[in-house]
Amino acid sequence: MPLLDIAKGLACAVIVGHHLSRYGAMPVGAFLLAPGLLGWLANDGRLAVQVFLVIAGFLAASSLAPDGLLRVERPMARILQRYGRLVMPYLAALTVSVLVAALVRPWMVGDDVPAAPSIGQLLAHGLLMQDLLGYEALSTGVWYVAIDFQLFVLALALMGLPAMLRRAPAAAAAASYERWIPVALVLAVATASLLLFNRNADLDGTAFYFFGAYGLGMLAFWIGRATRASTWRSAIVLLALTGAGALAVDWRSRIATALVSALLIAVAQRRGWLSLGRRPDAAMPLQRLGRMSYSLFLIHFPVLLATNAAAAQMGPHPAWFDALGLAATFGLSVAAAQLLHRRVELRPASWRVVAALFAGLLVSGMLVSF
């Protein structure tokens, strides 16, 4: 689905721009040249995360339960596989971030540079539990990786419930409706998230806070599977009303972004646009960027720290120098992401590699702490 790759490429570029506009001294100088762009990126660029949440839910439904029924024979093995796929590039990028932060800490002041990590902090990050355990993040955006894993596990549990009910004699009469149970559960939990959980900031370290956007993506996929046009139209209206009702209760720009994204993807799926039968050459760079967006999301922060530290050593300089520095940071981040994508992310998941990368993070963290 090239169109989804393009959407991820655009969203990732905005997220990187959001971080470039908020960390270090370079955005302060460059702000004089582009106050509108940098101001928008700093304030609203984070909304692009909602696009990733919707697409992640869409892809989860397509791979786990394309017809509503879970197509995973060993759920625990699938969860462990998901963990391995997520943490291989994550652990590698986190190790780089810990080492770069230690190098630049003498030249950068303030909260932009993470403090030297503790062993508990390193273990919590490796297990994707840093927010649940209250540890400070070692790199920007690592919360998303933990939330993505939680969302996957929650979605798998919701879609696996009919299989558990099937074993009970009382559930035999409901067998014909079994494929609708996961859809109804996802709709119910997504609605609860939109109306309740997403309005409680204390829950922002859990999947329940973000399942509204994720669930909208799952529902968008199933809507696209409707064979009758009338069913598709009714489902689209239900999806729109669910999101609109949540926004009427409490307007949140992040939920509005997720709702629009889900509706656009549902329409694109129905029209057959996701495959981009004739791919324009101009879209190819964005498609490639989308395919390595996860690596770019993970690795751009240590690059940002390094370039800001280098700029700080240049002494007083004009605004155009900072603007060029931001552009160079983006380019270097893409180059680093290509390397991480090819060398780590595309490798088959292996527990030996996961263990080696986890050990590398622990050793690096302990070295910089001493």
PDB file of N, CA, C and O in Angstrom, residues 15-16 18-20 22-23 90 93-94 97 111-114 125 130 136-145 294 296-305:
ATOM      1  N   ILE A  15       6.974  15.144  12.328  1.00  0.00           N
ATOM      2  CA  ILE A  15       7.374  14.847  13.707  1.00  0.00           C
ATOM      3  C   ILE A  15       8.832  15.220  13.941  1.00  0.00           C
ATOM      4  O   ILE A  15       9.186  15.813  14.964  1.00  0.00           O
ATOM      5  N   VAL A  16       9.699  14.880  12.983  1.00  0.00           N
ATOM      6  CA  VAL A  16      11.107  15.266  13.107  1.00  0.00           C
ATOM      7  C   VAL A  16      11.226  16.786  13.132  1.00  0.00           C
ATOM      8  O   VAL A  16      11.987  17.358  13.927  1.00  0.00           O
ATOM      9  N   HIS A  18       9.007  18.815  14.209  1.00  0.00           N
ATOM     10  CA  HIS A  18       8.510  19.241  15.528  1.00  0.00           C
ATOM     11  C   HIS A  18       9.629  19.205  16.559  1.00  0.00           C
ATOM     12  O   HIS A  18       9.811  20.157  17.329  1.00  0.00           O
ATOM     13  N   HIS A  19      10.405  18.133  16.552  1.00  0.00           N
ATOM     14  CA  HIS A  19      11.502  18.021  17.518  1.00  0.00           C
ATOM     15  C   HIS A  19      12.647  18.980  17.180  1.00  0.00           C
ATOM     16  O   HIS A  19      13.272  19.553  18.077  1.00  0.00           O
ATOM     17  N   LEU A  20      12.918  19.167  15.899  1.00  0.00           N
ATOM     18  CA  LEU A  20      13.967  20.109  15.499  1.00  0.00           C
ATOM     19  C   LEU A  20      13.639  21.530  15.956  1.00  0.00           C
ATOM     20  O   LEU A  20      14.549  22.317  16.245  1.00  0.00           O
ATOM     21  N   ARG A  22      12.066  22.362  18.640  1.00  0.00           N
ATOM     22  CA  ARG A  22      11.880  22.496  20.086  1.00  0.00           C
ATOM     23  C   ARG A  22      13.145  22.235  20.906  1.00  0.00           C
ATOM     24  O   ARG A  22      13.202  22.630  22.072  1.00  0.00           O
ATOM     25  N   TYR A  23      14.125  21.549  20.338  1.00  0.00           N
ATOM     26  CA  TYR A  23      15.308  21.159  21.106  1.00  0.00           C
ATOM     27  C   TYR A  23      16.548  21.890  20.633  1.00  0.00           C
ATOM     28  O   TYR A  23      16.756  22.059  19.420  1.00  0.00           O
ATOM     29  N   TYR A  90      15.056  -0.119  18.011  1.00  0.00           N
ATOM     30  CA  TYR A  90      14.849   0.753  19.178  1.00  0.00           C
ATOM     31  C   TYR A  90      16.038   0.686  20.135  1.00  0.00           C
ATOM     32  O   TYR A  90      16.558   1.725  20.572  1.00  0.00           O
ATOM     33  N   ALA A  93      19.142   2.347  18.483  1.00  0.00           N
ATOM     34  CA  ALA A  93      19.052   3.805  18.480  1.00  0.00           C
ATOM     35  C   ALA A  93      19.172   4.370  19.891  1.00  0.00           C
ATOM     36  O   ALA A  93      19.782   5.427  20.100  1.00  0.00           O
ATOM     37  N   LEU A  94      18.629   3.665  20.865  1.00  0.00           N
ATOM     38  CA  LEU A  94      18.700   4.138  22.247  1.00  0.00           C
ATOM     39  C   LEU A  94      20.140   4.110  22.758  1.00  0.00           C
ATOM     40  O   LEU A  94      20.563   5.013  23.501  1.00  0.00           O
ATOM     41  N   SER A  97      21.798   7.090  21.380  1.00  0.00           N
ATOM     42  CA  SER A  97      21.329   8.286  22.083  1.00  0.00           C
ATOM     43  C   SER A  97      22.015   8.446  23.436  1.00  0.00           C
ATOM     44  O   SER A  97      22.407   9.564  23.818  1.00  0.00           O
ATOM     45  N   ASP A 111      17.356  21.068  29.989  1.00  0.00           N
ATOM     46  CA  ASP A 111      16.697  19.763  30.039  1.00  0.00           C
ATOM     47  C   ASP A 111      16.693  19.040  28.698  1.00  0.00           C
ATOM     48  O   ASP A 111      16.120  17.950  28.600  1.00  0.00           O
ATOM     49  N   ASP A 112      17.279  19.644  27.667  1.00  0.00           N
ATOM     50  CA  ASP A 112      17.262  19.005  26.351  1.00  0.00           C
ATOM     51  C   ASP A 112      18.076  17.718  26.331  1.00  0.00           C
ATOM     52  O   ASP A 112      17.756  16.780  25.595  1.00  0.00           O
ATOM     53  N   VAL A 113      19.136  17.652  27.125  1.00  0.00           N
ATOM     54  CA  VAL A 113      20.007  16.473  27.149  1.00  0.00           C
ATOM     55  C   VAL A 113      19.600  15.589  28.320  1.00  0.00           C
ATOM     56  O   VAL A 113      19.613  16.028  29.464  1.00  0.00           O
ATOM     57  N   PRO A 114      19.246  14.315  28.052  1.00  0.00           N
ATOM     58  CA  PRO A 114      18.891  13.418  29.157  1.00  0.00           C
ATOM     59  C   PRO A 114      20.066  13.228  30.116  1.00  0.00           C
ATOM     60  O   PRO A 114      21.232  13.228  29.705  1.00  0.00           O
ATOM     61  N   HIS A 125      13.515   0.863  30.055  1.00  0.00           N
ATOM     62  CA  HIS A 125      13.437   1.220  28.641  1.00  0.00           C
ATOM     63  C   HIS A 125      13.525  -0.022  27.752  1.00  0.00           C
ATOM     64  O   HIS A 125      12.783  -0.141  26.767  1.00  0.00           O
ATOM     65  N   GLN A 130       9.137   2.172  30.678  1.00  0.00           N
ATOM     66  CA  GLN A 130       9.671   3.353  31.343  1.00  0.00           C
ATOM     67  C   GLN A 130       8.580   4.308  31.818  1.00  0.00           C
ATOM     68  O   GLN A 130       8.678   4.877  32.924  1.00  0.00           O
ATOM     69  N   GLU A 136      12.364   8.833  33.599  1.00  0.00           N
ATOM     70  CA  GLU A 136      12.562   9.862  32.585  1.00  0.00           C
ATOM     71  C   GLU A 136      13.029   9.218  31.278  1.00  0.00           C
ATOM     72  O   GLU A 136      13.820   8.269  31.286  1.00  0.00           O
ATOM     73  N   ALA A 137      12.540   9.734  30.164  1.00  0.00           N
ATOM     74  CA  ALA A 137      12.873   9.163  28.864  1.00  0.00           C
ATOM     75  C   ALA A 137      14.335   9.413  28.516  1.00  0.00           C
ATOM     76  O   ALA A 137      14.875  10.498  28.778  1.00  0.00           O
ATOM     77  N   LEU A 138      14.982   8.419  27.911  1.00  0.00           N
ATOM     78  CA  LEU A 138      16.365   8.543  27.475  1.00  0.00           C
ATOM     79  C   LEU A 138      16.479   9.156  26.088  1.00  0.00           C
ATOM     80  O   LEU A 138      17.574   9.518  25.653  1.00  0.00           O
ATOM     81  N   SER A 139      15.369   9.246  25.384  1.00  0.00           N
ATOM     82  CA  SER A 139      15.355   9.855  24.056  1.00  0.00           C
ATOM     83  C   SER A 139      13.946  10.317  23.773  1.00  0.00           C
ATOM     84  O   SER A 139      12.974   9.767  24.320  1.00  0.00           O
ATOM     85  N   THR A 140      13.806  11.306  22.933  1.00  0.00           N
ATOM     86  CA  THR A 140      12.471  11.812  22.639  1.00  0.00           C
ATOM     87  C   THR A 140      11.693  10.808  21.798  1.00  0.00           C
ATOM     88  O   THR A 140      12.234  10.144  20.919  1.00  0.00           O
ATOM     89  N   GLY A 141      10.409  10.689  22.090  1.00  0.00           N
ATOM     90  CA  GLY A 141       9.546   9.820  21.299  1.00  0.00           C
ATOM     91  C   GLY A 141       9.550   8.360  21.682  1.00  0.00           C
ATOM     92  O   GLY A 141       8.797   7.572  21.099  1.00  0.00           O
ATOM     93  N   VAL A 142      10.380   7.949  22.664  1.00  0.00           N
ATOM     94  CA  VAL A 142      10.417   6.520  23.007  1.00  0.00           C
ATOM     95  C   VAL A 142       9.101   6.068  23.632  1.00  0.00           C
ATOM     96  O   VAL A 142       8.797   4.864  23.642  1.00  0.00           O
ATOM     97  N   TRP A 143       8.310   7.004  24.135  1.00  0.00           N
ATOM     98  CA  TRP A 143       7.010   6.651  24.685  1.00  0.00           C
ATOM     99  C   TRP A 143       6.148   5.974  23.626  1.00  0.00           C
ATOM    100  O   TRP A 143       5.349   5.074  23.948  1.00  0.00           O
ATOM    101  N   TYR A 144       6.311   6.399  22.368  1.00  0.00           N
ATOM    102  CA  TYR A 144       5.456   5.862  21.305  1.00  0.00           C
ATOM    103  C   TYR A 144       5.705   4.373  21.089  1.00  0.00           C
ATOM    104  O   TYR A 144       4.771   3.610  20.817  1.00  0.00           O
ATOM    105  N   VAL A 145       6.954   3.952  21.199  1.00  0.00           N
ATOM    106  CA  VAL A 145       7.283   2.544  20.991  1.00  0.00           C
ATOM    107  C   VAL A 145       6.588   1.690  22.045  1.00  0.00           C
ATOM    108  O   VAL A 145       6.006   0.640  21.739  1.00  0.00           O
ATOM    109  N   TYR A 294      10.154   4.460  10.809  1.00  0.00           N
ATOM    110  CA  TYR A 294      10.391   4.020  12.184  1.00  0.00           C
ATOM    111  C   TYR A 294      11.841   4.262  12.589  1.00  0.00           C
ATOM    112  O   TYR A 294      12.124   4.784  13.673  1.00  0.00           O
ATOM    113  N   LEU A 296      13.858   6.464  11.258  1.00  0.00           N
ATOM    114  CA  LEU A 296      14.062   7.912  11.333  1.00  0.00           C
ATOM    115  C   LEU A 296      13.500   8.458  12.637  1.00  0.00           C
ATOM    116  O   LEU A 296      14.126   9.318  13.287  1.00  0.00           O
ATOM    117  N   PHE A 297      12.346   7.957  13.034  1.00  0.00           N
ATOM    118  CA  PHE A 297      11.736   8.382  14.284  1.00  0.00           C
ATOM    119  C   PHE A 297      12.646   8.074  15.475  1.00  0.00           C
ATOM    120  O   PHE A 297      12.745   8.855  16.430  1.00  0.00           O
ATOM    121  N   LEU A 298      13.347   6.948  15.401  1.00  0.00           N
ATOM    122  CA  LEU A 298      14.183   6.514  16.522  1.00  0.00           C
ATOM    123  C   LEU A 298      15.527   7.227  16.586  1.00  0.00           C
ATOM    124  O   LEU A 298      16.028   7.517  17.674  1.00  0.00           O
ATOM    125  N   ILE A 299      16.136   7.502  15.438  1.00  0.00           N
ATOM    126  CA  ILE A 299      17.542   7.908  15.419  1.00  0.00           C
ATOM    127  C   ILE A 299      17.739   9.408  15.309  1.00  0.00           C
ATOM    128  O   ILE A 299      18.860   9.905  15.512  1.00  0.00           O
ATOM    129  N   HIS A 300      16.707  10.181  15.009  1.00  0.00           N
ATOM    130  CA  HIS A 300      16.952  11.603  14.732  1.00  0.00           C
ATOM    131  C   HIS A 300      17.342  12.396  15.986  1.00  0.00           C
ATOM    132  O   HIS A 300      18.016  13.420  15.882  1.00  0.00           O
ATOM    133  N   PHE A 301      16.933  11.933  17.175  1.00  0.00           N
ATOM    134  CA  PHE A 301      17.225  12.715  18.377  1.00  0.00           C
ATOM    135  C   PHE A 301      18.723  12.781  18.692  1.00  0.00           C
ATOM    136  O   PHE A 301      19.239  13.881  18.970  1.00  0.00           O
ATOM    137  N   PRO A 302      19.482  11.673  18.680  1.00  0.00           N
ATOM    138  CA  PRO A 302      20.928  11.816  18.916  1.00  0.00           C
ATOM    139  C   PRO A 302      21.621  12.653  17.841  1.00  0.00           C
ATOM    140  O   PRO A 302      22.583  13.368  18.151  1.00  0.00           O
ATOM    141  N   VAL A 303      21.126  12.593  16.603  1.00  0.00           N
ATOM    142  CA  VAL A 303      21.692  13.461  15.556  1.00  0.00           C
ATOM    143  C   VAL A 303      21.423  14.916  15.902  1.00  0.00           C
ATOM    144  O   VAL A 303      22.309  15.781  15.779  1.00  0.00           O
ATOM    145  N   LEU A 304      20.209  15.188  16.357  1.00  0.00           N
ATOM    146  CA  LEU A 304      19.837  16.551  16.761  1.00  0.00           C
ATOM    147  C   LEU A 304      20.730  17.055  17.894  1.00  0.00           C
ATOM    148  O   LEU A 304      21.176  18.208  17.876  1.00  0.00           O
ATOM    149  N   LEU A 305      20.989  16.206  18.876  1.00  0.00           N
ATOM    150  CA  LEU A 305      21.861  16.609  19.979  1.00  0.00           C
ATOM    151  C   LEU A 305      23.267  16.926  19.481  1.00  0.00           C
ATOM    152  O   LEU A 305      23.868  17.937  19.897  1.00  0.00           O
TER     153      LEU A 305
END
